[in-house]
Coordinates of C-alpha atoms and ligand atoms in Angstrom, one line a residue:
Chain A
M1 CA 16.1 -9.9 -35.7
S2 CA 12.3 -9.8 -35.4
T3 CA 10.5 -6.8 -33.9
L4 CA 9.1 -7.0 -30.4
L5 CA 7.7 -3.6 -29.9
G6 CA 7.2 -0.8 -32.5
L7 CA 6.0 2.7 -31.8
E8 CA 4.7 4.5 -34.8
G9 CA 4.2 8.2 -35.0
V10 CA 3.8 8.7 -31.3
S11 CA 2.9 12.2 -30.0
K12 CA 2.1 13.3 -26.6
N13 CA 0.6 16.6 -25.4
Y14 CA 0.2 17.9 -21.9
G15 CA -2.4 20.5 -22.5
P16 CA -0.8 23.0 -24.9
N17 CA 2.7 21.5 -24.4
T18 CA 3.8 19.0 -26.9
V19 CA 6.5 16.8 -25.2
L20 CA 6.7 14.1 -27.9
K21 CA 6.4 14.8 -31.7
D22 CA 5.9 12.0 -34.2
V23 CA 8.3 9.5 -32.6
S24 CA 8.8 6.1 -34.3
F25 CA 11.2 3.3 -33.4
Q26 CA 11.4 -0.4 -33.1
I27 CA 12.8 -2.7 -30.4
G28 CA 14.0 -6.1 -31.6
K29 CA 13.7 -9.3 -29.7
G30 CA 16.7 -9.7 -27.5
E31 CA 18.0 -6.3 -28.3
V32 CA 19.4 -3.8 -25.8
V33 CA 18.4 -0.3 -26.9
G34 CA 19.8 2.9 -25.4
L35 CA 17.4 5.8 -25.1
L36 CA 19.4 9.0 -24.7
G37 CA 18.9 12.7 -24.7
D38 CA 19.2 15.9 -22.6
N39 CA 17.0 16.6 -19.5
G40 CA 13.4 17.1 -20.6
A41 CA 14.0 15.5 -24.0
G42 CA 11.0 13.2 -23.5
K43 CA 12.7 9.9 -22.5
S44 CA 10.7 9.2 -19.4
T45 CA 7.5 10.1 -21.2
L46 CA 8.3 7.5 -23.8
V47 CA 9.1 5.0 -21.1
K48 CA 5.8 5.6 -19.4
I49 CA 4.0 5.2 -22.8
M50 CA 5.8 2.0 -23.4
S51 CA 4.9 0.7 -19.9
G52 CA 1.2 1.7 -20.3
V53 CA 1.0 4.1 -17.3
V54 CA 0.6 7.2 -19.6
S55 CA -1.5 7.2 -22.7
M56 CA -0.3 8.7 -26.0
S57 CA -2.1 11.5 -27.7
S58 CA -1.7 9.9 -31.1
G59 CA 0.3 7.1 -32.7
R60 CA 0.3 3.3 -32.8
Y61 CA 1.6 0.8 -30.3
V62 CA 2.5 -2.4 -32.2
W63 CA 3.4 -5.5 -30.2
D64 CA 4.8 -8.5 -32.1
G65 CA 3.3 -7.3 -35.3
E66 CA -0.2 -6.6 -33.9
E67 CA -1.5 -3.2 -32.9
V68 CA -2.6 -2.8 -29.3
N69 CA -5.6 -0.4 -29.3
R70 CA -5.9 0.4 -25.6
V71 CA -2.5 0.3 -24.0
S72 CA -2.8 0.1 -20.2
R73 CA -0.6 -1.2 -17.5
P74 CA -2.5 -4.4 -17.0
E75 CA -2.2 -4.9 -20.8
T76 CA 1.6 -4.4 -20.9
E77 CA 2.0 -6.5 -17.7
R78 CA 0.2 -9.4 -19.4
R79 CA 2.8 -9.1 -22.2
G80 CA 5.7 -9.3 -19.8
V81 CA 6.8 -5.7 -19.8
E82 CA 8.5 -4.5 -16.6
T83 CA 9.8 -1.0 -15.9
I84 CA 12.1 0.6 -13.4
F85 CA 10.7 4.1 -13.2
Q86 CA 13.0 7.1 -12.7
D87 CA 11.3 7.8 -9.3
S88 CA 11.4 4.1 -8.3
A89 CA 7.6 3.9 -7.7
L90 CA 7.9 2.1 -4.4
V91 CA 5.6 2.2 -1.3
P92 CA 7.9 3.6 1.5
T93 CA 5.7 2.3 4.3
M94 CA 5.9 -1.4 3.1
S95 CA 8.6 -3.9 3.5
I96 CA 11.0 -4.8 0.6
T97 CA 9.3 -8.1 0.0
R98 CA 5.8 -6.6 0.1
N99 CA 6.9 -3.9 -2.4
I100 CA 8.3 -6.4 -4.8
F101 CA 5.2 -8.5 -4.7
A102 CA 2.6 -5.8 -4.4
G103 CA -0.4 -6.7 -6.6
R104 CA 1.3 -9.9 -7.6
E105 CA 1.6 -11.7 -4.3
I106 CA 2.5 -15.4 -4.0
T107 CA -0.6 -16.8 -2.3
N108 CA -2.4 -20.1 -1.6
R109 CA -5.6 -20.6 -3.5
F110 CA -7.6 -18.5 -1.0
G111 CA -5.4 -15.5 -1.5
F112 CA -3.4 -15.8 1.7
L113 CA 0.2 -14.7 1.4
K114 CA 3.1 -17.1 1.4
L115 CA 5.5 -14.7 3.1
R116 CA 8.4 -17.1 3.5
A117 CA 8.5 -18.0 -0.1
M118 CA 8.4 -14.3 -1.1
D119 CA 11.1 -13.4 1.4
A120 CA 13.3 -16.2 -0.1
I121 CA 12.9 -15.0 -3.6
T122 CA 13.5 -11.4 -2.6
T123 CA 16.8 -12.4 -0.9
E124 CA 17.8 -14.4 -3.9
I125 CA 17.4 -11.6 -6.4
L126 CA 18.9 -8.9 -4.2
D127 CA 21.9 -11.2 -3.8
S128 CA 22.3 -12.1 -7.5
V129 CA 21.3 -9.4 -10.0
V130 CA 21.8 -6.3 -7.9
A131 CA 24.9 -6.6 -5.8
I132 CA 23.8 -3.9 -3.4
E133 CA 25.5 -3.3 0.0
G134 CA 23.8 -2.8 3.4
I135 CA 20.3 -4.3 3.1
R136 CA 19.9 -6.4 6.2
S137 CA 16.6 -8.1 5.6
A138 CA 13.8 -8.5 3.1
K139 CA 11.5 -7.4 6.0
Q140 CA 13.0 -3.9 6.2
L141 CA 10.7 -1.0 5.3
V142 CA 11.6 0.7 2.1
S143 CA 11.5 4.1 4.0
S144 CA 14.5 2.8 6.0
L145 CA 16.7 2.2 2.8
S146 CA 19.2 4.5 1.2
G147 CA 18.5 5.9 -2.3
G148 CA 20.6 3.3 -4.0
Q149 CA 19.2 0.5 -1.9
A150 CA 15.6 1.6 -2.8
Q151 CA 16.7 1.7 -6.5
A152 CA 18.0 -1.9 -6.1
V153 CA 14.6 -2.9 -4.8
A154 CA 12.9 -1.4 -7.9
I155 CA 15.4 -3.2 -10.1
A156 CA 14.8 -6.5 -8.3
R157 CA 11.1 -6.2 -8.8
A158 CA 11.4 -5.5 -12.5
V159 CA 13.9 -8.3 -12.9
H160 CA 11.8 -10.8 -11.2
F161 CA 8.6 -10.2 -13.2
K162 CA 9.9 -9.3 -16.7
R163 CA 9.3 -11.8 -19.4
S164 CA 9.8 -10.0 -22.7
L165 CA 10.9 -6.4 -22.2
L166 CA 12.7 -4.7 -19.4
I167 CA 12.7 -0.9 -19.4
L168 CA 15.1 0.9 -17.2
D169 CA 14.8 4.7 -16.7
E170 CA 18.1 5.8 -15.2
P171 CA 18.5 2.7 -13.1
T172 CA 22.0 3.4 -12.1
S173 CA 21.6 7.0 -11.1
A174 CA 21.9 6.2 -7.4
L175 CA 24.1 3.0 -7.6
A176 CA 27.7 2.6 -6.7
V177 CA 30.2 1.2 -9.2
R178 CA 29.9 -2.4 -8.4
A179 CA 26.1 -2.5 -8.4
T180 CA 26.1 -0.6 -11.7
E181 CA 28.5 -3.1 -13.2
A182 CA 26.4 -6.0 -12.0
L183 CA 23.3 -4.5 -13.6
L184 CA 25.0 -3.7 -16.9
N185 CA 26.3 -7.2 -17.1
Y186 CA 22.9 -8.5 -16.4
L187 CA 21.5 -6.6 -19.4
V188 CA 24.0 -8.2 -21.7
Q189 CA 23.2 -11.6 -20.2
L190 CA 19.5 -11.0 -20.8
K191 CA 20.1 -11.0 -24.6
S192 CA 20.9 -14.7 -24.5
E193 CA 17.5 -15.3 -22.8
G194 CA 15.8 -13.4 -25.6
V195 CA 14.6 -10.6 -23.4
S196 CA 14.8 -7.1 -24.8
S197 CA 15.7 -4.1 -22.8
V198 CA 15.6 -0.3 -23.1
L199 CA 18.2 1.6 -21.1
V200 CA 17.7 5.3 -20.4
T201 CA 20.9 6.8 -19.0
H202 CA 23.0 10.0 -19.1
N203 CA 26.2 8.0 -18.9
L204 CA 27.0 7.6 -22.6
H205 CA 30.0 5.3 -21.9
H206 CA 27.7 2.8 -20.1
A207 CA 25.2 3.0 -22.9
Y208 CA 27.8 2.5 -25.6
K209 CA 29.2 -0.5 -23.8
V210 CA 26.0 -2.5 -23.5
C211 CA 23.5 -1.2 -26.1
D212 CA 23.2 -2.7 -29.5
R213 CA 21.4 0.3 -30.8
H214 CA 21.0 4.0 -29.7
I215 CA 18.1 6.3 -30.0
V216 CA 18.7 10.0 -29.2
M217 CA 15.8 12.3 -28.3
N218 CA 15.9 16.1 -28.5
H219 CA 13.0 18.3 -27.6
G220 CA 10.5 15.5 -28.1
R221 CA 11.8 14.4 -31.5
K222 CA 14.0 11.4 -32.4
I223 CA 17.1 12.8 -33.9
L224 CA 19.3 9.7 -34.1
D225 CA 18.6 6.0 -34.4
T226 CA 21.7 4.0 -35.0
T227 CA 23.4 0.7 -34.3
R228 CA 26.5 0.5 -32.2
E229 CA 28.6 -0.3 -35.2
D230 CA 27.6 2.9 -37.0
T231 CA 28.2 5.3 -34.1
S232 CA 30.7 6.3 -31.5
V233 CA 30.6 7.8 -28.0
E234 CA 31.7 11.1 -29.6
E235 CA 28.8 11.1 -32.0
L236 CA 26.3 10.2 -29.3
T237 CA 27.8 13.1 -27.2
A238 CA 27.4 15.5 -30.0
A239 CA 23.8 14.4 -30.5
V240 CA 22.8 14.7 -26.9
V241 CA 24.5 18.0 -26.3
E242 CA 23.8 19.8 -29.6
G243 CA 20.8 18.0 -31.0
A244 CA 20.3 17.4 -34.8
E245 CA 22.9 20.1 -35.6
G246 CA 25.5 18.2 -33.7
V247 CA 24.8 15.0 -35.6
K248 CA 25.1 16.8 -38.9
R249 CA 28.3 18.5 -38.0
F250 CA 29.8 15.3 -36.7
R251 CA 28.9 13.3 -39.8
Q252 CA 30.5 16.1 -41.9
G253 CA 33.7 15.5 -39.9
K254 CA 33.8 18.8 -38.1
P255 CA 34.8 18.8 -34.4
L256 CA 32.4 19.5 -31.6
A257 CA 31.7 23.1 -31.3
Chain B
M1 CA 23.6 -13.1 -30.9
S2 CA 26.4 -15.6 -31.6
V3 CA 29.4 -13.5 -30.6
K4 CA 30.3 -14.0 -26.9
E5 CA 30.1 -10.5 -25.3
P6 CA 33.0 -9.6 -23.1
P7 CA 31.8 -8.7 -19.5
V8 CA 31.5 -5.1 -18.7
V9 CA 34.2 -4.1 -16.2
L10 CA 34.2 -0.6 -14.8
E11 CA 37.0 -0.9 -12.4
E12 CA 39.1 -3.5 -10.5
P13 CA 36.9 -6.2 -8.9
A14 CA 35.9 -5.2 -5.3
P15 CA 36.3 -7.6 -2.4
E16 CA 33.4 -10.1 -2.0
R17 CA 30.3 -8.4 -0.5
R18 CA 28.2 -9.7 2.4
R19 CA 25.3 -11.6 1.0
L20 CA 21.8 -11.0 2.3
A21 CA 21.2 -14.7 2.4
D22 CA 24.0 -15.2 4.9
S23 CA 22.5 -12.8 7.3
Q24 CA 19.1 -14.5 7.5
P25 CA 18.0 -16.0 10.9
A26 CA 18.6 -19.7 11.0
T27 CA 16.9 -21.0 14.2
T28 CA 13.3 -20.5 15.3
V29 CA 14.4 -18.3 18.2
D30 CA 16.4 -16.1 15.9
R31 CA 13.5 -15.9 13.5
L32 CA 11.2 -14.8 16.4
K33 CA 13.7 -12.2 17.5
D34 CA 13.9 -11.0 13.9
N35 CA 10.1 -10.7 13.6
L36 CA 9.9 -8.9 16.9
Y37 CA 12.6 -6.5 15.7
Y38 CA 10.7 -5.6 12.6
L39 CA 7.5 -5.1 14.6
R40 CA 9.0 -2.1 16.3
G41 CA 7.8 1.3 15.4
R42 CA 4.6 0.0 13.8
G43 CA 2.5 1.2 16.8
A44 CA 0.9 -2.1 17.9
L45 CA 3.8 -3.3 20.0
E46 CA 4.4 0.0 21.8
I47 CA 0.8 0.8 22.5
S48 CA 0.2 -2.7 23.8
G49 CA 3.0 -2.2 26.2
V50 CA 1.4 1.0 27.4
Y51 CA -2.0 -0.7 27.7
L52 CA -0.5 -3.6 29.7
A53 CA 1.1 -1.2 32.1
I54 CA -2.2 0.6 32.7
V55 CA -4.1 -2.6 33.2
I56 CA -1.4 -3.9 35.6
G57 CA -1.7 -0.6 37.5
F58 CA -5.5 -0.8 37.7
V59 CA -5.4 -4.5 38.8
V60 CA -2.9 -3.7 41.5
T61 CA -4.9 -0.8 42.8
S62 CA -8.1 -2.9 42.7
L63 CA -6.4 -5.7 44.7
V64 CA -5.1 -3.2 47.3
N65 CA -8.3 -1.3 47.6
P66 CA -11.2 -3.4 46.2
A67 CA -13.9 -1.2 47.7
G68 CA -12.5 2.1 46.5
F69 CA -11.4 1.0 43.0
A70 CA -13.6 -1.9 41.9
F71 CA -11.8 -2.6 38.6
L72 CA -11.7 -6.4 39.1
N73 CA -15.3 -6.5 40.2
S74 CA -17.2 -8.9 37.9
N75 CA -19.9 -6.2 37.3
N76 CA -17.2 -3.8 36.1
L77 CA -15.4 -6.4 33.9
S78 CA -18.5 -7.8 32.3
G79 CA -20.9 -4.9 32.6
V80 CA -18.6 -2.1 31.5
L81 CA -15.4 -3.3 29.8
S82 CA -16.4 -6.4 27.9
Q83 CA -19.6 -4.6 26.8
N84 CA -18.2 -1.4 25.6
I85 CA -14.7 -2.3 24.3
P86 CA -15.9 -4.7 21.6
V87 CA -18.2 -2.2 20.0
L88 CA -15.6 0.5 19.9
A89 CA -12.8 -1.8 18.8
I90 CA -14.8 -3.3 16.0
L91 CA -15.6 0.3 14.8
A92 CA -11.9 1.2 15.1
I93 CA -10.9 -1.8 12.9
G94 CA -13.3 -0.5 10.2
A95 CA -12.1 3.1 10.6
G96 CA -8.5 2.1 10.8
V97 CA -8.5 -0.1 7.7
L98 CA -10.0 2.8 5.8
M99 CA -7.4 5.1 7.2
I100 CA -4.6 2.8 6.0
A101 CA -6.2 3.0 2.5
G102 CA -5.9 6.8 2.9
E103 CA -9.5 7.8 3.5
F104 CA -11.7 8.8 6.4
D105 CA -15.4 8.3 7.2
L106 CA -16.9 10.9 9.4
S107 CA -20.4 9.4 9.1
I108 CA -19.7 6.3 11.2
G109 CA -21.8 7.6 14.1
A110 CA -24.7 8.6 11.9
T111 CA -24.5 5.2 10.1
I112 CA -24.7 3.4 13.5
G113 CA -28.0 5.3 14.1
L114 CA -29.4 4.2 10.8
C115 CA -28.1 0.6 11.2
G116 CA -29.6 0.4 14.7
V117 CA -33.0 1.5 13.5
V118 CA -32.8 -1.0 10.7
F119 CA -31.9 -3.8 13.1
I120 CA -34.8 -3.0 15.5
R121 CA -37.4 -2.5 12.9
T122 CA -36.4 -5.6 10.9
A123 CA -36.2 -7.7 14.0
N124 CA -39.7 -6.6 14.9
S125 CA -41.1 -7.8 11.6
A126 CA -38.8 -10.6 10.6
G127 CA -36.8 -11.8 13.6
W128 CA -33.2 -11.0 14.6
P129 CA -31.3 -13.3 12.2
V130 CA -32.8 -11.5 9.2
A131 CA -32.3 -8.2 11.1
F132 CA -28.6 -8.9 11.5
A133 CA -28.1 -9.6 7.8
A134 CA -30.1 -6.5 6.9
T135 CA -28.1 -4.3 9.2
V136 CA -24.8 -5.5 7.8
A137 CA -26.2 -5.0 4.3
V138 CA -27.3 -1.5 5.1
G139 CA -23.9 -0.8 6.7
I140 CA -22.2 -1.9 3.5
A141 CA -24.6 0.1 1.2
V142 CA -24.1 3.3 3.2
A143 CA -20.3 3.0 3.2
V144 CA -20.1 2.1 -0.5
I145 CA -22.3 5.2 -1.3
N146 CA -19.9 7.3 0.7
G147 CA -17.0 5.7 -1.0
L148 CA -18.4 6.2 -4.5
I149 CA -18.9 9.9 -3.8
V150 CA -15.3 10.1 -2.6
V151 CA -13.6 8.2 -5.4
S152 CA -15.7 9.5 -8.2
T153 CA -15.6 13.2 -7.3
K154 CA -12.1 13.2 -5.7
I155 CA -13.5 15.5 -3.0
P156 CA -11.5 14.8 0.2
S157 CA -13.3 12.1 2.1
F158 CA -13.1 14.3 5.2
I159 CA -15.6 16.8 3.7
A160 CA -17.7 14.4 1.6
T161 CA -18.4 12.1 4.6
L162 CA -18.9 15.0 7.0
G163 CA -21.7 16.1 4.7
M164 CA -23.0 12.6 4.4
S165 CA -23.1 12.3 8.1
F166 CA -26.0 14.8 8.3
F167 CA -27.6 13.1 5.4
W168 CA -27.6 9.6 7.0
T169 CA -28.9 11.0 10.3
G170 CA -31.7 12.6 8.3
V171 CA -32.4 9.3 6.6
S172 CA -32.7 7.5 9.9
I173 CA -35.1 10.1 11.3
Y174 CA -37.1 9.8 8.0
V175 CA -37.2 6.0 8.3
N176 CA -37.9 5.9 12.1
G177 CA -39.6 9.2 13.1
N178 CA -38.5 11.1 16.1
T179 CA -39.3 8.6 18.9
P180 CA -36.7 6.0 19.7
A181 CA -37.0 2.7 18.0
T182 CA -37.6 -0.2 20.4
F183 CA -38.0 -3.9 20.2
F184 CA -41.6 -5.3 20.4
P185 CA -42.1 -7.6 23.4
G186 CA -40.6 -11.1 22.7
V187 CA -38.5 -10.0 19.8
R188 CA -35.3 -10.0 21.8
T189 CA -35.2 -13.8 22.2
D190 CA -33.0 -15.6 24.7
T191 CA -30.9 -16.9 21.8
M192 CA -30.3 -13.4 20.5
V193 CA -29.4 -12.1 23.9
N194 CA -27.1 -15.0 24.7
L195 CA -25.3 -14.6 21.4
M196 CA -25.1 -10.8 21.2
A197 CA -25.2 -9.5 24.8
G198 CA -25.0 -12.6 27.0
N199 CA -23.6 -12.1 30.5
Y200 CA -21.1 -14.9 31.4
G201 CA -20.0 -13.7 34.8
Y202 CA -16.7 -12.0 34.0
F203 CA -17.3 -11.3 30.3
R204 CA -20.1 -10.8 27.8
S205 CA -20.6 -12.4 24.4
Q206 CA -19.6 -9.2 22.7
L207 CA -16.0 -10.1 23.6
V208 CA -16.3 -13.4 21.6
W209 CA -17.4 -11.3 18.6
L210 CA -14.4 -9.0 19.0
V211 CA -12.0 -12.0 19.1
V212 CA -13.6 -13.6 16.0
V213 CA -13.8 -10.3 14.0
G214 CA -10.4 -9.2 15.1
I215 CA -8.7 -12.5 14.1
A216 CA -10.5 -12.5 10.7
A217 CA -9.6 -8.8 10.1
W218 CA -5.9 -9.5 11.1
F219 CA -5.6 -12.3 8.6
L220 CA -7.3 -10.2 5.9
L221 CA -5.2 -7.1 6.4
H222 CA -1.8 -8.6 7.3
R223 CA -1.8 -12.0 5.6
H224 CA -4.0 -11.7 2.6
R225 CA -3.4 -10.0 -0.8
A226 CA -6.5 -7.8 -0.3
G227 CA -4.8 -6.2 2.7
N228 CA -1.5 -5.9 0.9
K229 CA -3.2 -3.8 -1.7
V230 CA -4.8 -1.6 0.9
F231 CA -1.4 -0.8 2.3
A232 CA 0.0 -0.2 -1.2
V233 CA -2.7 2.2 -2.2
G234 CA -2.6 4.2 1.1
G235 CA 1.2 4.3 1.1
N236 CA 1.7 5.4 -2.5
A237 CA -1.3 5.3 -4.9
A238 CA 0.8 6.1 -8.0
A239 CA 3.3 3.3 -7.3
A240 CA 0.3 0.9 -6.7
A241 CA -1.2 1.9 -10.0
A242 CA 2.2 1.2 -11.8
V243 CA 1.8 -2.5 -10.7
S244 CA -1.8 -2.7 -11.9
I245 CA -3.5 -2.2 -8.6
K246 CA -6.6 -0.1 -9.0
P247 CA -6.6 2.5 -6.3
K248 CA -10.3 3.4 -6.7
A249 CA -11.4 -0.2 -6.4
V250 CA -9.2 -0.8 -3.4
R251 CA -10.5 2.3 -1.6
L252 CA -14.1 1.2 -2.3
Q253 CA -13.3 -2.2 -0.8
A254 CA -12.0 -0.5 2.3
F255 CA -15.2 1.5 2.6
A256 CA -17.2 -1.7 2.2
F257 CA -15.1 -3.3 4.9
L258 CA -15.9 -0.4 7.2
G259 CA -19.6 -0.9 6.3
V260 CA -19.4 -4.6 7.5
M261 CA -17.8 -3.5 10.8
V262 CA -20.4 -0.7 11.4
G263 CA -23.2 -3.2 10.7
I264 CA -21.8 -5.7 13.2
A265 CA -21.1 -3.1 15.8
S266 CA -24.5 -1.5 15.5
S267 CA -26.2 -4.9 15.9
L268 CA -24.2 -5.6 19.1
Y269 CA -25.0 -2.0 20.3
V270 CA -28.8 -2.3 19.9
A271 CA -28.9 -5.9 21.2
R272 CA -27.6 -4.4 24.5
T273 CA -29.4 -1.1 24.7
S274 CA -32.7 -2.4 23.3
G275 CA -33.4 1.0 21.7
M276 CA -32.0 3.5 19.2
Q277 CA -32.6 7.2 19.0
P278 CA -31.2 8.5 15.7
G279 CA -28.8 11.4 16.3
T280 CA -27.4 10.0 19.6
T281 CA -24.5 8.0 18.3
E282 CA -22.4 10.7 16.7
S283 CA -19.6 10.6 19.3
Y284 CA -18.6 7.1 18.0
T285 CA -17.2 8.6 14.8
L286 CA -14.4 10.5 16.5
L287 CA -13.9 7.8 19.2
A288 CA -13.3 5.2 16.5
I289 CA -10.9 7.4 14.6
A290 CA -9.1 8.3 17.9
A291 CA -8.8 4.6 18.8
A292 CA -7.2 3.9 15.4
V293 CA -4.8 6.8 15.7
V294 CA -3.9 5.8 19.3
G295 CA -3.3 2.3 17.9
G296 CA -0.7 3.6 15.4
C297 CA -2.7 4.3 12.2
S298 CA -1.2 7.2 10.2
L299 CA -3.5 10.0 9.2
T300 CA -1.9 10.1 5.8
G301 CA -2.4 6.4 5.1
G302 CA -0.2 3.4 4.6
R303 CA 0.4 2.6 8.3
G304 CA -1.5 0.7 10.9
S305 CA -2.3 -2.7 12.4
V306 CA -5.4 -4.5 13.6
T307 CA -3.8 -5.2 16.9
G308 CA -3.1 -1.5 17.4
M309 CA -6.7 -0.6 16.5
V310 CA -8.2 -3.0 19.0
V311 CA -5.7 -2.0 21.8
G312 CA -6.3 1.7 20.9
G313 CA -10.1 1.2 21.5
A314 CA -9.5 -0.8 24.7
L315 CA -7.0 1.8 26.0
I316 CA -9.5 4.7 25.6
L317 CA -12.3 2.9 27.3
T318 CA -10.1 1.4 30.1
I319 CA -8.8 4.8 31.0
E320 CA -12.3 6.2 31.0
N321 CA -13.4 3.3 33.2
G322 CA -10.5 4.0 35.6
L323 CA -11.5 7.7 35.8
V324 CA -15.1 6.8 36.6
L325 CA -14.1 4.2 39.2
G326 CA -11.7 6.7 40.8
N327 CA -14.7 9.0 41.2
A328 CA -13.4 11.7 38.9
P329 CA -16.1 14.3 38.3
G330 CA -17.8 14.1 34.9
F331 CA -15.9 16.9 33.2
Y332 CA -12.5 15.5 34.4
V333 CA -13.3 12.3 32.6
Q334 CA -13.5 14.2 29.3
L335 CA -10.5 16.2 30.2
F336 CA -8.2 13.3 31.1
L337 CA -9.5 11.3 28.2
G338 CA -8.7 14.0 25.8
V339 CA -5.2 14.4 27.2
A340 CA -4.7 10.7 27.1
I341 CA -5.7 10.5 23.4
V342 CA -3.4 13.3 22.4
I343 CA -0.4 11.9 24.4
A344 CA -1.0 8.4 22.8
A345 CA -1.1 9.9 19.3
V346 CA 2.0 12.0 19.9
F347 CA 3.7 8.9 21.3
N348 CA 2.8 7.0 18.1
K349 CA 4.0 9.7 15.9
F350 CA 7.3 9.6 17.7
M351 CA 7.5 5.8 17.3
E352 CA 6.8 6.1 13.6
G353 CA 10.3 7.4 12.9
K354 CA 11.7 4.3 14.7
A355 CA 10.3 1.8 12.3
T356 CA 12.8 -0.3 10.3
Ligands
LIG401 N1 2.7 15.3 -16.2 C1 3.3 16.3 -17.0 N2 2.6 17.4 -17.2 C2 3.2 18.4 -18.0 N3 4.4 18.3 -18.5 C3 5.1 17.2 -18.3 C4 4.6 16.1 -17.6 N4 5.5 15.1 -17.5 C5 6.6 15.6 -18.2 N5 6.3 16.8 -18.7 C6 7.2 17.6 -19.6 O1 7.6 16.8 -20.7 C7 9.0 17.0 -21.0 C8 9.7 15.7 -21.1 O2 9.8 15.1 -19.8 P1 10.5 13.8 -19.5 O3 10.3 13.4 -18.1 O4 10.0 12.8 -20.5 O5 12.0 14.1 -19.8 P2 13.3 13.2 -19.7 O6 13.9 13.1 -21.0 O7 13.0 11.9 -19.0 O8 14.3 14.1 -18.8 P3 15.3 13.7 -17.6 O9 16.6 13.3 -18.3 O10 15.5 14.9 -16.9 O11 14.7 12.6 -16.8 C9 9.5 18.0 -19.9 O12 9.7 19.2 -20.5 C10 8.5 17.9 -18.8 O13 8.4 19.2 -18.2
LIG402 MG1 13.5 11.2 -17.2

């Protein structure tokens, strides 16, 4: 499998706080990668760096074999990267359709909006990929949606615009079982379209079911990077809960402390 | 990936869900109802209803007692309402769009002073068409300078433009001196008066300007991608940045748009008054912002509509007109006007929670 995105030696400081230390990993084309770790491990920070909304303090961002020098959101957008951020990143005072197409509206050549076309696409994605209950219309304001419904809108936007890499930061945290199932199945289906995805989740069972590879973060460092064949839910649990020590103990065959 | 992946099943399949596509309106009537439903709580619809009720009340009173309450008198309609409302409504559109983007400009009144001086002095030397272009250009330049200060220093626009307000009044006095600027004889040509302040019986040409500017602004704000970005930045700047919208650039554009509106409104203003004394137009700042708030613009950005801004301006001036016609003493006019603005703003705040 050829590499789509490689991060090499990435570190990130916020003032005196180092939140990422020398992190390197690769995401293959059409691969589903699980990004796991305890609260505050640095997962969302990595997600933001991969999406180009936060800059790294040091390290290299290598896309399809070529280093990208100034990673920015317009730059990653051009490469087809779409992200579902942990905080949804929606505009509460705008309608669902206008949120999904904000900044990337379907317009005629004078820039005037084609609202009907956008409403139709919105309805279509909300019905197919995210099987969410209770949204009445694409014209509803996002502020009138429930947490899960808003999350579904963020998912729908990312799904519509992704071309090469879909990054999902705890996308199912507010979703009910059926919607979660639909989304996880969708990630599996994406592989056949050659689209890679990165799934951040605290549900290791979900991660284990759909991800080809797992990366576990602990206090800003990568402590485990393994294919599904070489690991188990138990090992992932040990790594997330106990860090590097847990992995070591697990590999030596000792039970979880 | 050659192996066929088994589907992920977390529990027994649930019964078929209701699809969004099935609940879409099918007929034109249903679509209209649907659109109307989603207009609720945005301010424009509600305040238009209030305005309509007030106008009906005034019309009825005027029909019953034409001598005591001369609302429908052509002098009142053309000389007061269609002369004053367009200037304030156009300013409210500028102030309102900037508020949707999340910023204020408290130097609107001062800028009118400067723009008015520029219009008169340029018209005196180069004729009114050049003066109009120069006035709009100065309006844009002033607003963009204000905007640059705000977006580059991150000082709240409230404070930055309050300071700039004194500065721009100072500039207009520097340019003009302390005596009012007036047109030289013959500069105010018939064509200019017909176009910018012409009396057509029941209305004046300013009203045509308002209709044209209003429709253009409506399409730009509500049906163009430029307007969509303004709403996105004002509603959640971080979310807008995450989809590659540049909040600073959008805010600057909103300032520039206000500049165009101030330029047009100032031109209409001096075309009618024939003179401009810097320092006398300050009250327009808060009137324009009040009109936008009455019309449903949120003070925190992200909400508002062109219809609401125009109706907000019309509502304020119509109430004032009614008070004057009803012979309320001068200070009562201020008092009732103030109360009316606060009530309308509270009403809009209340409706805000009803938006779906
Ligand atoms: N803007 C910021 N300024 C300072 N510190 C930050 C900032 N953003 C994140 N951090 C810190 O960086 C660390 C990693 O945060 P991050 O959001 O990446 O964690 P996470 O792995 O996504 O956790 P969670 O599972 O809770 O979402 C945390 O300790 C957090 O406090
Ligand atoms: Mg996180």
